[in-house]
Short mmCIF file of N, CA and C in Angstrom, two decimals:
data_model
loop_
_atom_site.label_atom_id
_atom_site.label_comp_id
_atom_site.label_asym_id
_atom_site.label_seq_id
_atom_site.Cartn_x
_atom_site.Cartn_y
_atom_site.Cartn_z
N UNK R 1 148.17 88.49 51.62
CA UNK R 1 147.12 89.05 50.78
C UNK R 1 145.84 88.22 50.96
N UNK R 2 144.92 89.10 51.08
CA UNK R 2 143.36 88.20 51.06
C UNK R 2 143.40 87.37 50.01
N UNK R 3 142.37 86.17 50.35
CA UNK R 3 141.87 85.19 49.28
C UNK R 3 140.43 86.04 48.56
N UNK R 4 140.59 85.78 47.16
CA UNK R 4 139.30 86.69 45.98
C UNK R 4 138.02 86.04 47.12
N UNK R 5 137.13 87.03 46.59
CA UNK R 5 136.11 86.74 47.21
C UNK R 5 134.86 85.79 46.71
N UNK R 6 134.56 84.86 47.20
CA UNK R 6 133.18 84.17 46.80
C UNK R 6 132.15 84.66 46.47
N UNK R 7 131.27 84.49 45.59
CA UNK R 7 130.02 85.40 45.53
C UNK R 7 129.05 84.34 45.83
N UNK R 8 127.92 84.78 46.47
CA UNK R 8 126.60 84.05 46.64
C UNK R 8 125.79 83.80 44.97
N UNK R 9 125.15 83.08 45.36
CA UNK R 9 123.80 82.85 43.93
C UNK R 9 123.57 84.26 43.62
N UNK R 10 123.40 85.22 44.91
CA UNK R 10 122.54 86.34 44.07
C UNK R 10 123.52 87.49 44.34
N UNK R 11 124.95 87.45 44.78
CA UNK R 11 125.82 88.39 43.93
C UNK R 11 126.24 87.90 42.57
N UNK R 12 126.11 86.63 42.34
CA UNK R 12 126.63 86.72 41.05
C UNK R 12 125.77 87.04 40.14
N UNK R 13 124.42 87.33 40.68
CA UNK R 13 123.28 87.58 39.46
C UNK R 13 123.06 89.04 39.32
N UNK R 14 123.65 89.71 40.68
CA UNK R 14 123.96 91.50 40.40
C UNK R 14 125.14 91.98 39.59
N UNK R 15 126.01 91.02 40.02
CA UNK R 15 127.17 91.03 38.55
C UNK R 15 126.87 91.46 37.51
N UNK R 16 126.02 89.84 37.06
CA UNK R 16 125.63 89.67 35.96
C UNK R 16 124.75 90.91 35.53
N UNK R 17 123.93 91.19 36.20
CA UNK R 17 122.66 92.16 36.04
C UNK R 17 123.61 93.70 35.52
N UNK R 18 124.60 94.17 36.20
CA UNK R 18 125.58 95.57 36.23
C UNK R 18 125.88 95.59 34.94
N UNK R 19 126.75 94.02 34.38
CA UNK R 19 127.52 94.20 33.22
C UNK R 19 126.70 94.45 32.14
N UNK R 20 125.41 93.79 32.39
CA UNK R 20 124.25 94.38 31.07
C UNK R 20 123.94 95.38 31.02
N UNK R 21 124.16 96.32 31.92
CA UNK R 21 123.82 97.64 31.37
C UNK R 21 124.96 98.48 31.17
N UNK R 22 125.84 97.70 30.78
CA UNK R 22 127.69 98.41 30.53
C UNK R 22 127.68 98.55 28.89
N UNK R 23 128.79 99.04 28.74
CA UNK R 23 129.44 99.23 27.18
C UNK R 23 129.71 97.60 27.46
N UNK R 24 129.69 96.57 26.46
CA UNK R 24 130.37 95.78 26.02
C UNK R 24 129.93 94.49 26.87
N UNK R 25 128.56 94.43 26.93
CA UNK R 25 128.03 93.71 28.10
C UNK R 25 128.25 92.28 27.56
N UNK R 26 127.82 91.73 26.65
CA UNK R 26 128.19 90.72 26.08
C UNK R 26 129.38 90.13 26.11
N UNK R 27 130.55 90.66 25.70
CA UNK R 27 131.76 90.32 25.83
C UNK R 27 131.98 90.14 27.41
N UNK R 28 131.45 91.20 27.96
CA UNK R 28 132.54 90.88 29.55
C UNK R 28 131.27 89.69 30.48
N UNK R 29 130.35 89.95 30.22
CA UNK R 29 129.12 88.75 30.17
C UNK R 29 130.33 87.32 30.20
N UNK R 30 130.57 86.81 28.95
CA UNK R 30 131.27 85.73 28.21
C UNK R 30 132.80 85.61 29.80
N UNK R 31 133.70 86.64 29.58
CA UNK R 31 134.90 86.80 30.19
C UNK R 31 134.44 85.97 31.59
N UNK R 32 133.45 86.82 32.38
CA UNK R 32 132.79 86.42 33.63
C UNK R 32 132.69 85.16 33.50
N UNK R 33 131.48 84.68 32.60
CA UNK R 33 130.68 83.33 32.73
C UNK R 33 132.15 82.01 32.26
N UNK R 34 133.15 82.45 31.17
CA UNK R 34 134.10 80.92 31.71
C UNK R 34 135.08 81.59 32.73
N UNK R 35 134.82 82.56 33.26
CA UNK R 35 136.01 82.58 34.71
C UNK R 35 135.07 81.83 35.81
N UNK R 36 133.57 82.04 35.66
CA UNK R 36 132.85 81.51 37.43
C UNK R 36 132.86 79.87 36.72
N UNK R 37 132.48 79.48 35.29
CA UNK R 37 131.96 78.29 34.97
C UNK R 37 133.23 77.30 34.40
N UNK R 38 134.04 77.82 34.39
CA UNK R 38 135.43 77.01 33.23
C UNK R 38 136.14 76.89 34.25
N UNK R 39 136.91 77.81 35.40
CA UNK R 39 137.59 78.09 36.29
C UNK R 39 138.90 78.51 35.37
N UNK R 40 138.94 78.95 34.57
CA UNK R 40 140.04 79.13 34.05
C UNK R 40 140.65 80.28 34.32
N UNK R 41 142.30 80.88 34.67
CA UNK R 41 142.67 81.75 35.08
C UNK R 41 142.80 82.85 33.83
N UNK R 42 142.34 84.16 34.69
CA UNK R 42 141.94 85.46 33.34
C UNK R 42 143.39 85.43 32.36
N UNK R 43 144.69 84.80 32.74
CA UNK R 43 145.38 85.37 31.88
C UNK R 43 145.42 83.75 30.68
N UNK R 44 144.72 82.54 31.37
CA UNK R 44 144.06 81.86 30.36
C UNK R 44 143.18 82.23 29.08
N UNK R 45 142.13 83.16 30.06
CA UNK R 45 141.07 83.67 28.90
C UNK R 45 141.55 84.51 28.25
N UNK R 46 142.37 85.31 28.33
CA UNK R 46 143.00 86.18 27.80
C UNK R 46 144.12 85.52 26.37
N UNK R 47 144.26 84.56 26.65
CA UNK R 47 145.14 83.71 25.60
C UNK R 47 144.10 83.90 24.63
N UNK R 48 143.50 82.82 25.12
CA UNK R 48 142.09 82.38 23.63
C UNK R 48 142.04 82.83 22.11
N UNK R 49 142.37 82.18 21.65
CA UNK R 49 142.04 82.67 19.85
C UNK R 49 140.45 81.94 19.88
N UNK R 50 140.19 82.41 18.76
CA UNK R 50 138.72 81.66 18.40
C UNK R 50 138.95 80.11 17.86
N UNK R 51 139.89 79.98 17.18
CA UNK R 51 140.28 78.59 16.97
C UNK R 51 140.15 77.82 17.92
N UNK R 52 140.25 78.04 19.47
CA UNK R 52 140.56 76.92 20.49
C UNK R 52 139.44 77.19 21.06
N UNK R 53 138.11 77.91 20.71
CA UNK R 53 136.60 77.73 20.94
C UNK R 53 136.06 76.96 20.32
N UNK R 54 136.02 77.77 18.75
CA UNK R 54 135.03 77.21 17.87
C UNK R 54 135.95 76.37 17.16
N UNK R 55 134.75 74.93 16.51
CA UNK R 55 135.17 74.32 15.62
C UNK R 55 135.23 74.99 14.25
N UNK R 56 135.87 74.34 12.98
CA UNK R 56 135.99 74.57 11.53
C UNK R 56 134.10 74.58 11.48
N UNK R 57 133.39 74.45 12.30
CA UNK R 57 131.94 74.37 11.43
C UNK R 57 131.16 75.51 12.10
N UNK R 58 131.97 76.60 13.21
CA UNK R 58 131.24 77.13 13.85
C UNK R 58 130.54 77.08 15.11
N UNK R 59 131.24 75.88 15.41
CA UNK R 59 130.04 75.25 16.84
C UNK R 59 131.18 75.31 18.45
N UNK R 60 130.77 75.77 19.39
CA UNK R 60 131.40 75.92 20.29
C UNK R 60 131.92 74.56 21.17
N UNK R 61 133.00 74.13 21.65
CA UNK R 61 133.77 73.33 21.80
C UNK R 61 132.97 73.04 23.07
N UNK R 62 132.96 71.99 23.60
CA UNK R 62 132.84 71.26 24.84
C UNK R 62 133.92 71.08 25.60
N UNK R 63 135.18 70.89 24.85
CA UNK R 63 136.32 70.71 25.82
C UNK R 63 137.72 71.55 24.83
N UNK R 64 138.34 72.18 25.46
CA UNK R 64 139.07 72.76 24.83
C UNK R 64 140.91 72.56 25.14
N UNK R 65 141.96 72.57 24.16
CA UNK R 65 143.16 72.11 24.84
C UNK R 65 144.02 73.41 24.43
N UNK R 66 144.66 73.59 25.55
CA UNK R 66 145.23 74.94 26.24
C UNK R 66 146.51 74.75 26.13
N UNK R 67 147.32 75.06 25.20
CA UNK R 67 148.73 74.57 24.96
C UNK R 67 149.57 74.91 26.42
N UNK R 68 150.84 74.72 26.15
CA UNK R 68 151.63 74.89 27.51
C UNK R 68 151.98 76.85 27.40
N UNK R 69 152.07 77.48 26.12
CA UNK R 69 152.19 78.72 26.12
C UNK R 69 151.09 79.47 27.13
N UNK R 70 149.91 79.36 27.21
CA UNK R 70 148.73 79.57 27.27
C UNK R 70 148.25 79.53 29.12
N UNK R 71 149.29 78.67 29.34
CA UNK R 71 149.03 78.81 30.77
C UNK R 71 150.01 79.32 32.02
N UNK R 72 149.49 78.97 33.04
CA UNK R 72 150.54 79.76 34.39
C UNK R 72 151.94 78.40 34.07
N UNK R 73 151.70 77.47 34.45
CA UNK R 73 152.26 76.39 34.77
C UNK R 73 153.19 76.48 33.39
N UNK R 74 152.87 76.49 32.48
CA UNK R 74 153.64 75.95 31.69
C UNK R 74 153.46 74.40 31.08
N UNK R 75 152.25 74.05 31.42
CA UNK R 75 152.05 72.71 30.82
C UNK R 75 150.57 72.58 30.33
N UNK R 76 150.78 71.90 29.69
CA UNK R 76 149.25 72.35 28.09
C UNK R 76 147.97 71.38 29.34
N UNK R 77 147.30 71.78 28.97
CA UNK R 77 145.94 70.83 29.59
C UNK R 77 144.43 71.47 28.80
N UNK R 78 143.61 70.51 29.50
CA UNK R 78 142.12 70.69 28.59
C UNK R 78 141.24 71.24 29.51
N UNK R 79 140.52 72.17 29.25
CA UNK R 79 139.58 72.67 30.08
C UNK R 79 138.01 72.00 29.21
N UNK R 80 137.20 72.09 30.52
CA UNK R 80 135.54 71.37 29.92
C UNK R 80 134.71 72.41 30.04
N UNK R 81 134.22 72.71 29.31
CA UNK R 81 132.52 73.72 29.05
C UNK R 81 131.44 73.27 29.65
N UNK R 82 131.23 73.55 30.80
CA UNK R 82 129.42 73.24 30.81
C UNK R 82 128.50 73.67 30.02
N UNK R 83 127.91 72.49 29.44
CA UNK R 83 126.82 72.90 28.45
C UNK R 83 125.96 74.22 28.51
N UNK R 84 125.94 74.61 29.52
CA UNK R 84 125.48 75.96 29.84
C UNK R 84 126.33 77.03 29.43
N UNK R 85 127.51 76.73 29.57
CA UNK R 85 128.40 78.27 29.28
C UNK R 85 128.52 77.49 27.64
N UNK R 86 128.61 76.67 26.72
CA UNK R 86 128.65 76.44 25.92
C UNK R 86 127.75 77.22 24.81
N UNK R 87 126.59 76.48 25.51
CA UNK R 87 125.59 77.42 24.40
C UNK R 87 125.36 78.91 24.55
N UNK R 88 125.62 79.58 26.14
CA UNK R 88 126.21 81.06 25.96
C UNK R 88 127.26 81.71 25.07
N UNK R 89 128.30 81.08 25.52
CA UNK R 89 128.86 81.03 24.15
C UNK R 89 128.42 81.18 22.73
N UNK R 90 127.87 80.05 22.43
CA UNK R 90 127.74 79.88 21.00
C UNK R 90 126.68 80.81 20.49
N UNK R 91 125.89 81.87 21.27
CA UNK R 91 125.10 82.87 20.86
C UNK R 91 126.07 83.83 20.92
N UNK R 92 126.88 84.85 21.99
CA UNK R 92 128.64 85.06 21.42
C UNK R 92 129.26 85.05 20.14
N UNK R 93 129.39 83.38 19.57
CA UNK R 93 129.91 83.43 18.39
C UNK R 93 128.90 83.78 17.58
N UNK R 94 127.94 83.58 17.67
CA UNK R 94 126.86 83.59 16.50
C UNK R 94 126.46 85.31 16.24
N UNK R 95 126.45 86.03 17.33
CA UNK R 95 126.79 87.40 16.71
C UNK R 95 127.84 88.30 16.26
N UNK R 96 128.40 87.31 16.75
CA UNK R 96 129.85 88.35 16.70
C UNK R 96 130.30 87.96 15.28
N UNK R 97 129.77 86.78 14.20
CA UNK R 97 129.98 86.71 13.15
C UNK R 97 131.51 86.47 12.47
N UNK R 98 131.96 85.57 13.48
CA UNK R 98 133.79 85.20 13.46
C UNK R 98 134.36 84.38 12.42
N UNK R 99 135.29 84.88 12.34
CA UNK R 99 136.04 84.41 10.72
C UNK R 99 136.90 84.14 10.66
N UNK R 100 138.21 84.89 10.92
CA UNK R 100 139.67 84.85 11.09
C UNK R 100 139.95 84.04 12.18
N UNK R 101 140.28 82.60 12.46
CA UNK R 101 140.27 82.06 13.47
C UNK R 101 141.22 82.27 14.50
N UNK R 102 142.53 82.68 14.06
CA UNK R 102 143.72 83.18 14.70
C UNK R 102 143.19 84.19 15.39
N UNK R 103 141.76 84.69 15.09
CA UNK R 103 141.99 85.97 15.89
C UNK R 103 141.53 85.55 17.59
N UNK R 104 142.24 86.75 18.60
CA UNK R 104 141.85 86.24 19.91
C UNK R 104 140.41 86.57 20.03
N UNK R 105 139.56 85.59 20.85
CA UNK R 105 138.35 85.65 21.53
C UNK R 105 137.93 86.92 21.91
N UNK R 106 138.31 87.64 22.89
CA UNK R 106 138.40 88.51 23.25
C UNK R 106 139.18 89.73 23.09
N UNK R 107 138.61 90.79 22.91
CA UNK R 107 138.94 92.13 21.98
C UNK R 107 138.76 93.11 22.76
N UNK R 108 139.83 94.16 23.21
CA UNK R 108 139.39 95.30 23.97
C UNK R 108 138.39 96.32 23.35
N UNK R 109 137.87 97.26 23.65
CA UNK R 109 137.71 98.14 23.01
C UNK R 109 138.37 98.89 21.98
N UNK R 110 139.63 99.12 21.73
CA UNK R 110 140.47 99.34 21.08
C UNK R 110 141.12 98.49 19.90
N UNK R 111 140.18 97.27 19.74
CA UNK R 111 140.30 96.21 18.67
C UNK R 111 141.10 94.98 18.99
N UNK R 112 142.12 95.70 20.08
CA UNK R 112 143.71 94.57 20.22
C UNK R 112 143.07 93.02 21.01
N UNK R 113 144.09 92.70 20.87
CA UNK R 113 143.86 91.31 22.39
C UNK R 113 143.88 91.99 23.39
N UNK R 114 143.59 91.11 24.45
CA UNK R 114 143.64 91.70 25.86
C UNK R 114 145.00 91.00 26.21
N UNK R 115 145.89 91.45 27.12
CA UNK R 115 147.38 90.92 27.66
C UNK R 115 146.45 89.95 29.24
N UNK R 116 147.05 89.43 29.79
CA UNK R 116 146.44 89.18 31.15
C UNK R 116 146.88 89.79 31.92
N UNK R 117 147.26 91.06 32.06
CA UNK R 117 147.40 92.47 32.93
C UNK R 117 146.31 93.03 32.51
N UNK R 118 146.16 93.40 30.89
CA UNK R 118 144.87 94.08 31.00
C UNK R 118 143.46 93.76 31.47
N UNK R 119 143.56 92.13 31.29
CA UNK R 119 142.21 91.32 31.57
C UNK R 119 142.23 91.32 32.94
N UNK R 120 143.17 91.59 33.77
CA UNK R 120 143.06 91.07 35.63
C UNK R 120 142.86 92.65 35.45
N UNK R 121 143.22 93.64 35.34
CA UNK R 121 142.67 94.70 35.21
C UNK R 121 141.18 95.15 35.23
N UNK R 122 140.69 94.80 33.77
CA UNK R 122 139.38 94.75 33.37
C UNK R 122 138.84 94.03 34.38
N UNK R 123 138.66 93.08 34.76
CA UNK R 123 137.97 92.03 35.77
C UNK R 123 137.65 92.77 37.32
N UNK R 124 139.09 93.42 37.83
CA UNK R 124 139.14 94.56 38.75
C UNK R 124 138.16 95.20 39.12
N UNK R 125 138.21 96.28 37.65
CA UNK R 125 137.34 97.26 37.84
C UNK R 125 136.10 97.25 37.51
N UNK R 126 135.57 96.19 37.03
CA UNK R 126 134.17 95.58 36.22
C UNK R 126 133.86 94.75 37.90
N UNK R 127 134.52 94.69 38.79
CA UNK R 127 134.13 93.85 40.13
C UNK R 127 134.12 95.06 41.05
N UNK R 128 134.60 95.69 40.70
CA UNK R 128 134.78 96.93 41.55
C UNK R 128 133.71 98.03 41.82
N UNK R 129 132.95 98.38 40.34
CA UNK R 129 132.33 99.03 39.69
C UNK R 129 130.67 99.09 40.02
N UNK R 130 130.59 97.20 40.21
CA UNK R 130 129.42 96.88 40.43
C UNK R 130 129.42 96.69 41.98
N UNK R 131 130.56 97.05 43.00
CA UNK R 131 130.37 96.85 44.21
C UNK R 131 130.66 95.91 45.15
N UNK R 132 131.93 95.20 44.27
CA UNK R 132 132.29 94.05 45.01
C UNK R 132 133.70 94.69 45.39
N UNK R 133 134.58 94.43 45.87
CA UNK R 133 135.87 94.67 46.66
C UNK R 133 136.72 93.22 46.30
N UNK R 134 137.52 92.73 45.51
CA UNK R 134 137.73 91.85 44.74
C UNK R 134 138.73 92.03 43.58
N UNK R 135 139.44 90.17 43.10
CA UNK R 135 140.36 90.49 42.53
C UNK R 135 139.53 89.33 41.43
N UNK R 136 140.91 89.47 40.06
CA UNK R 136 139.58 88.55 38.91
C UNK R 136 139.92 86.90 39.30
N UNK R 137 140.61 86.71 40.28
CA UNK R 137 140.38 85.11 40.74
C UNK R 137 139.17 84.65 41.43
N UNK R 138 138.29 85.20 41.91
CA UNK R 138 136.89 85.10 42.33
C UNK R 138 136.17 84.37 41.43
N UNK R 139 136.27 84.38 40.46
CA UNK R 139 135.53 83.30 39.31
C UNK R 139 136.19 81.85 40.12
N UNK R 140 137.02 81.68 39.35
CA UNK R 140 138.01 80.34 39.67
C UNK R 140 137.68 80.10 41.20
N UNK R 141 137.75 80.74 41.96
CA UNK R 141 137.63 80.25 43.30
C UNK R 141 135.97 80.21 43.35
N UNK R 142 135.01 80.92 42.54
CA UNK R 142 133.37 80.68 43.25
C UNK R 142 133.77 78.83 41.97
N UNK R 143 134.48 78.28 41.11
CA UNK R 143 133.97 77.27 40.42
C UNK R 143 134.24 75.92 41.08
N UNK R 144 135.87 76.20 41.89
CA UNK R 144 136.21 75.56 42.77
C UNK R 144 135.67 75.03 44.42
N UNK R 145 135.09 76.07 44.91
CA UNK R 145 134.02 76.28 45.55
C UNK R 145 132.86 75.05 45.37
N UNK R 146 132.09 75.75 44.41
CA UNK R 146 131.10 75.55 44.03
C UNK R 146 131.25 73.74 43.56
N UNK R 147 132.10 73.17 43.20
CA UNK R 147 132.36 71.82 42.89
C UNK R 147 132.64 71.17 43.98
N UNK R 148 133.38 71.38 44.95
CA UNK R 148 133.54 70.95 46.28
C UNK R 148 132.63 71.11 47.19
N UNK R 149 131.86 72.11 46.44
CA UNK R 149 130.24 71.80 47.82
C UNK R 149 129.13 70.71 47.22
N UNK R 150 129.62 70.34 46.20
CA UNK R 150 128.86 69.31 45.51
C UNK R 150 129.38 68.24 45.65
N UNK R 151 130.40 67.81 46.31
CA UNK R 151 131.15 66.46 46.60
C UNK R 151 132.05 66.35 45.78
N UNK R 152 132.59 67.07 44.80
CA UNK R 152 134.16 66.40 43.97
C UNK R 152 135.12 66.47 44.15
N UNK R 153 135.33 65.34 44.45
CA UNK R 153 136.87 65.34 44.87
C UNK R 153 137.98 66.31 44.84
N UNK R 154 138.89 66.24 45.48
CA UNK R 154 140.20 67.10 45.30
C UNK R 154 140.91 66.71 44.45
N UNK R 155 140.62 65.65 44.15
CA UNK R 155 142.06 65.35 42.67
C UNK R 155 141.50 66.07 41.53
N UNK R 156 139.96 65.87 41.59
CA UNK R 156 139.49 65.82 40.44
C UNK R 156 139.46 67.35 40.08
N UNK R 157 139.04 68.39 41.13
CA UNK R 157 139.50 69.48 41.44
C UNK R 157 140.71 70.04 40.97
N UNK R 158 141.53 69.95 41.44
CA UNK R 158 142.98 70.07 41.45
C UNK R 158 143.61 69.98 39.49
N UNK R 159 142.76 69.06 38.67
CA UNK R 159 142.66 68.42 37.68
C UNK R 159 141.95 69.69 36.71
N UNK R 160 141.06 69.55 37.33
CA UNK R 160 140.11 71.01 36.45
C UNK R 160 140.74 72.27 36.61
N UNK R 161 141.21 72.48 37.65
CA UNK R 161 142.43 73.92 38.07
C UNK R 161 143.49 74.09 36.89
N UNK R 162 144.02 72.86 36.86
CA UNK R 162 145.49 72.78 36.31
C UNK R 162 146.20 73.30 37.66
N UNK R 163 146.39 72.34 38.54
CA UNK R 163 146.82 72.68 39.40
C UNK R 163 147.89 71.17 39.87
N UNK R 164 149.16 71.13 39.45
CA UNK R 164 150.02 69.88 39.86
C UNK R 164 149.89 69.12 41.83
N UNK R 165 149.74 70.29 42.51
CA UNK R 165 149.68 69.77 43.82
C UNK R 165 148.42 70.20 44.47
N UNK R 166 147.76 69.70 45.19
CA UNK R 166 146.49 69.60 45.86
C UNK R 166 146.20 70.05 46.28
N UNK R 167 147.42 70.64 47.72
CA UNK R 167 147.54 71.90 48.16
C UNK R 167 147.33 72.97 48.04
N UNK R 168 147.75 73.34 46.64
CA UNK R 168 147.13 74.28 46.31
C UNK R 168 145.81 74.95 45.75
N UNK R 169 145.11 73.49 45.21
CA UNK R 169 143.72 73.62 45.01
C UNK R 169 142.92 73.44 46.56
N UNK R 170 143.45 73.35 47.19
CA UNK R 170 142.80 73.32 48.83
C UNK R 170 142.71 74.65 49.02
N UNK R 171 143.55 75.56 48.80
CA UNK R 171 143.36 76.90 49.41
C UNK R 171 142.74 77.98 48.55
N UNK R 172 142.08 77.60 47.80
CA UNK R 172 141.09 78.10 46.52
C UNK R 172 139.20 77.95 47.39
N UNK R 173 139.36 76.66 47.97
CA UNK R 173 138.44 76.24 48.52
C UNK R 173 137.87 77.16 49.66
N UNK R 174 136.38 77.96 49.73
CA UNK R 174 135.91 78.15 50.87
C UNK R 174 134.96 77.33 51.50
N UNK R 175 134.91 76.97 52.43
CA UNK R 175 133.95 76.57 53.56
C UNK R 175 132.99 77.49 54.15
N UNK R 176 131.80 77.89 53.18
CA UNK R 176 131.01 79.12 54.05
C UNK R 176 130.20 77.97 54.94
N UNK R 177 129.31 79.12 55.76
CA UNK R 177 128.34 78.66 56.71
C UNK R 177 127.48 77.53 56.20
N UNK R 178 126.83 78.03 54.90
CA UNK R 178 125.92 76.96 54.37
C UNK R 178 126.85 75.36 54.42
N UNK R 179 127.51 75.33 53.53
CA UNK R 179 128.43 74.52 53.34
C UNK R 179 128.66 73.52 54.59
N UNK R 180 128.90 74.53 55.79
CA UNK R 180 128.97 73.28 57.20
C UNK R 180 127.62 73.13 57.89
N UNK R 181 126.64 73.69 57.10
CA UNK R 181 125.13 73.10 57.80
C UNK R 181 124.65 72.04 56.85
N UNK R 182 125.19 71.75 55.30
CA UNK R 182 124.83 70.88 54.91
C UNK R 182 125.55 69.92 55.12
N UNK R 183 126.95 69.93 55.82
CA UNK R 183 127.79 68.97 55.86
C UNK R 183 127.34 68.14 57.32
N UNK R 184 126.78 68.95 58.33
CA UNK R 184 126.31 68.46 59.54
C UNK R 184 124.86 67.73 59.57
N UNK R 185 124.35 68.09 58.64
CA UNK R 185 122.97 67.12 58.33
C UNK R 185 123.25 66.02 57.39
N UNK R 186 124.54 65.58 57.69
CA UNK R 186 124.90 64.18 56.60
C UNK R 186 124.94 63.33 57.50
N UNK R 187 125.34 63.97 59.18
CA UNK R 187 125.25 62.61 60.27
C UNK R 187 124.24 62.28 60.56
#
């Protein structure tokens, strides 16, 4: 099976640009921005109650801990917010006017949670829609990406994945063109 696809700076800003003029732009806005910025896997985001966002005061978390239910692996770990998807976020919470903390983050149209069938679903056809050919691991792989073209390490990588062996955060990794012209102007 193909590896999800990478998006450039300015597919991800046609993304972005498609879902705003959708039903429910905000929400799938949010879904997008911690799949490219959190790397977290959709049936992660799909867990999410509001409790494991927001604090008791309303304010969106910087680092969040992901019990062992909650993930692929089976073992609890913490994911980190870039201050950027943070305060996206926290305009998110701030309209959406959240209360019931148990309740999940994310809400289909139909009121329910999303399952992570429905969310790799949704992700699908919301990638599909706007013209990409793509599966909803393309986030996770443009964050993984995108950190390794900046110099961070593979452990540290591998660490932010929730990923036990290295290996497997290696093959998340693309090497585009840019990537080996900046790597060749380091000699």
């Amino acid at each position: 099976m193909a590896q999800a696809k990478t998006f450039t700076a300015e597919e991800f800003d046609a993304l972005l640009d498609f879902v705003s003029k959708r039903s429910y732009a905000m929400r799938n806005r949010m879904m997008i921005l911690i799949s490219f910025w959190s790397g977290m896997r959709v049936g992660e985001i799909a867990s999410l109650r509001i409790e494991d966002v927001v604090d008791t005061a309303g304010k969106v978390k910087r680092e969040i801990r992901l019990d062992a239910a909650q993930t692929k692996g089976r073992h609890a770990r913490t994911v980190f917010f870039p201050a950027k998807l943070a305060a996206e976020l926290q305009i998110y919470v701030d309209a959406r006017a959240l209360k019931d903390r148990k309740q999940p983050f994310f809400m289909t149209a139909g009121g329910k949670a999303f399952t992570a069938n429905v969310m790799t679903q949704h992700f699908f056809w919301l990638y599909r829609k706007a013209g990409f050919e793509t599966s909803s691991h393309s986030g996770r792989r443009n964050f993984l990406t995108q950190l390794s073209a900046k110099g961070i390490g593979i452990r540290v990588l591998a660490s932010l994945a929730g990923h036990r062996n290295i290996q497997v955060t290696m093959r998340y990794i693309d090497a585009s063109d840019d990537m080996k012209r900046n790597a060749v102007e380091l000699i």
